[in-house]
């Protein structure tokens, strides 16, 4: 694919040829030297000529020099100096040759070989790159009247010299003058030089004319082989691709090496532009990557790979084209780099490499806003951002297209997708405006009414009215089950039910969606949410199976990309909750590879440690937590990792190792909820080490410094045991009474009772738990804590073998406090699930 430039010139790779006349007949030998033997002088000269004619140039040069020294006034002295210079030149003594030619020009200005000497001197200057001196010498020669062949050769060489001096107009004139001497052997080369130079200057029509003249005047000239490619180049630049194909096919058999490669490229590029892909592919495979045409050939190959669906190969080839152009650091792209950047973005998108695809599509517009693909790149950029749920940025891309390219054929689609983006943002006013624009631009459809209904229902979802949104979205899907929005409406109805915490309904809707729309773009997302419906109900076995199905069916490049890493984490969490610790640890390891740093990778590493610890591999657990602390300096889990290390040492009885870690939590993370827990753990460590004095002091620290923490009940319990261990058990009632008097907030005292109830339940003292939790709901205005109290009562009643009363408590909890965290546990208990062993990361708010 040739890239035109207004006056770019390709130096002609044409060897120049200068033709000289026949040497004059030898003059009568005259030896004015006293006593000179004429026969001997002639013999010495002939011996020197014989060496020259035999190609023994260095000995010949010495022989001619010896002759001149012996016979300085001999008539052959001038001839000897000329051939001495020629021999020195042929022997590689450039400086010596130049000196002799200059001496010859000064000593024998009228000699019959003077013109040849000047031409040889000019040729020497040209070969040495002294183009100014060569031009001066040639112009001096051309002032003489020369035989036609000599004149043509000199003018051709002058054209080459002017070309090297970048004086293109003068070079063109010299070549034209040389070509006008039609009978000269150099004329075909000069005419070819005219065409090649005009082709390099961008004068494509004139170049084609010159090559066609060459073919007409000299059909049998060897230059005609090269003319075929020059003419093909001109035709390619003029867009005459059928003629390019004809010319290259006609000349292909006679070409070898780089010229054959160039012919293959020209033919392949022309065939590609003519839409003849298979023929183009065969032609372009003949162009090696090392060719000077590698960049446009690479682009053509990239297009063929892209059209064949080989996106990875296409992306790599387009990138090679782009980087070859931008290596200089310019902030704009040429046409080829612009087109390559656009198609690279499309290929990356097909591969699922979405972040890099977004950067490439943005660059296609920013680096060449007037480019042929700038508007298409903006549309694709917006679509990609929309798929990645970057709806605000997507809307900006679509609006930029409508603003900067109002006449673009993509404007209608941009308006429609701007409406989609605004709807996703919950901006129904701008969504309606965008759809009206789309309708004016001819992008409206009979389904517009359904679309608006969908947008209105979807707006309810965005506003958080999940119950109403679920019903309205289901109505859209049921009104037109085969419509363009049926699948989308059904998916978001399931998502709305999930957000409303109606997990059973969400499961039913999403299962219906997957059965009726298995290939929908939201199918992966639906499988992901389906896993969460089980996970939320603590049905970890079903959750594990659902997340396994999601990961096995996951399709790179769809909009479910944000869910991929989280699905690994939730699968691992499910295995962990099921006690399948080795499997959990393996999936956490995979999750670390899938999750962005600080967006799940640290959690996966932390949980790997938890799984290893639960599996009885404390050293592996410690290694995982140490790695988290080393690799994630900003992680929010650093306090948890430090505490977990301390707790592991505590469980192993390594109190000396545990206590400094708990101290670090308190010191470095004083505002963390773990600070109070660490303070309690330090007290527990001293108690277990039978250091009762220090344990007593530490339990009192919890009671005085962390009065509002949920661990005061634990601290009171620990203090009681500590005092008993010291034989001071009778003091505890006074300590407890004093503490409760110091807690003057009734709500804080009630929270203490709730914690005592939870501790009693953990000890399986269900009667004490029920008694402690009784009445808490009446005493608390906090719905979360009230729900927790009801949950403890229900579980205590179940522990006491009173399931009917337990179920009544759970129903009351769901009726009065449906939006609390305890409500999820209540639903799980009613469904037969067991309470979780550990808190897990919540999905709410991800959408």
XYZ file of N, CA, C and O in Angstrom, residues 36 77 132 148 208 246 259 279 287 294 302 324 328 331 361 472 475 484 513 534 574 582 610 615-616 646 650 684:
112
model
N 67.891 8.972 -28.504
C 66.788 8.083 -28.131
C 66.511 7.088 -29.244
O 66.592 7.436 -30.421
N 53.734 10.803 -24.628
C 53.757 11.195 -23.208
C 52.370 11.560 -22.710
O 51.977 11.226 -21.574
N 29.362 18.238 -5.929
C 29.526 19.601 -6.464
C 30.659 19.632 -7.480
O 30.512 20.229 -8.568
N 27.224 12.323 -29.966
C 25.912 12.101 -29.313
C 25.978 11.122 -28.142
O 25.379 11.366 -27.100
N 3.815 7.688 -15.130
C 3.202 6.669 -15.976
C 3.435 6.985 -17.448
O 3.730 6.098 -18.256
N -2.502 -6.324 -13.597
C -2.086 -6.731 -14.945
C -0.586 -6.524 -15.136
O 0.125 -7.402 -15.644
N 13.124 -6.787 -6.358
C 12.132 -6.325 -7.324
C 10.970 -7.310 -7.420
O 9.818 -6.901 -7.546
N -6.423 -14.415 -3.276
C -5.316 -14.105 -4.174
C -4.334 -13.149 -3.497
O -3.118 -13.282 -3.653
N 6.272 -11.662 0.134
C 7.011 -10.460 0.523
C 7.667 -10.708 1.876
O 6.975 -10.845 2.889
N 8.193 -3.713 4.018
C 7.667 -4.557 5.087
C 6.513 -3.895 5.837
O 5.569 -4.574 6.242
N -1.876 -7.997 8.145
C -2.693 -7.820 9.346
C -4.180 -7.772 8.996
O -5.014 -8.362 9.689
N 6.304 1.283 14.102
C 7.290 1.698 13.103
C 7.093 3.152 12.722
O 8.043 3.888 12.471
N 9.484 7.767 16.157
C 10.140 9.065 16.218
C 9.586 9.956 17.324
O 10.155 10.980 17.653
N 3.492 13.352 17.538
C 2.193 13.231 18.196
C 1.057 13.049 17.199
O -0.105 13.161 17.541
N -8.012 2.533 20.628
C -9.115 3.220 19.954
C -9.102 4.711 20.277
O -9.382 5.539 19.404
N -41.545 -4.417 36.823
C -41.623 -3.686 35.552
C -40.721 -4.318 34.496
O -41.089 -4.401 33.321
N -42.300 -7.396 33.184
C -43.393 -7.049 32.267
C -42.858 -6.762 30.865
O -43.454 -7.175 29.860
N -35.967 -7.244 21.108
C -34.540 -6.998 21.306
C -34.156 -6.718 22.751
O -32.983 -6.807 23.118
N -33.756 -16.899 32.443
C -32.969 -16.105 31.479
C -31.934 -16.973 30.764
O -31.809 -16.936 29.532
N -26.936 -18.345 45.771
C -26.670 -19.471 46.680
C -25.722 -19.041 47.791
O -25.899 -19.430 48.953
N -16.398 -20.426 48.977
C -17.359 -21.530 49.146
C -16.646 -22.803 49.561
O -17.093 -23.524 50.473
N -7.842 -27.376 50.969
C -6.826 -27.493 49.919
C -7.350 -26.953 48.596
O -6.646 -26.238 47.875
N -5.488 -18.197 55.455
C -6.551 -18.744 56.308
C -6.802 -20.216 55.977
O -6.975 -21.052 56.867
N -6.181 -25.924 57.219
C -5.778 -27.253 56.754
C -4.641 -27.828 57.586
O -4.165 -28.927 57.291
N -4.185 -27.073 58.588
C -3.120 -27.566 59.452
C -1.728 -27.348 58.911
O -0.802 -28.088 59.267
N -0.567 -13.283 64.588
C -0.547 -13.372 66.041
C -1.483 -14.446 66.554
O -1.141 -15.226 67.465
N -0.802 -17.704 68.781
C -1.550 -17.882 70.026
C -2.136 -19.291 70.097
O -2.035 -19.968 71.131
N -5.618 -12.668 76.607
C -5.805 -14.120 76.538
C -4.457 -14.840 76.501
O -4.287 -15.920 77.096
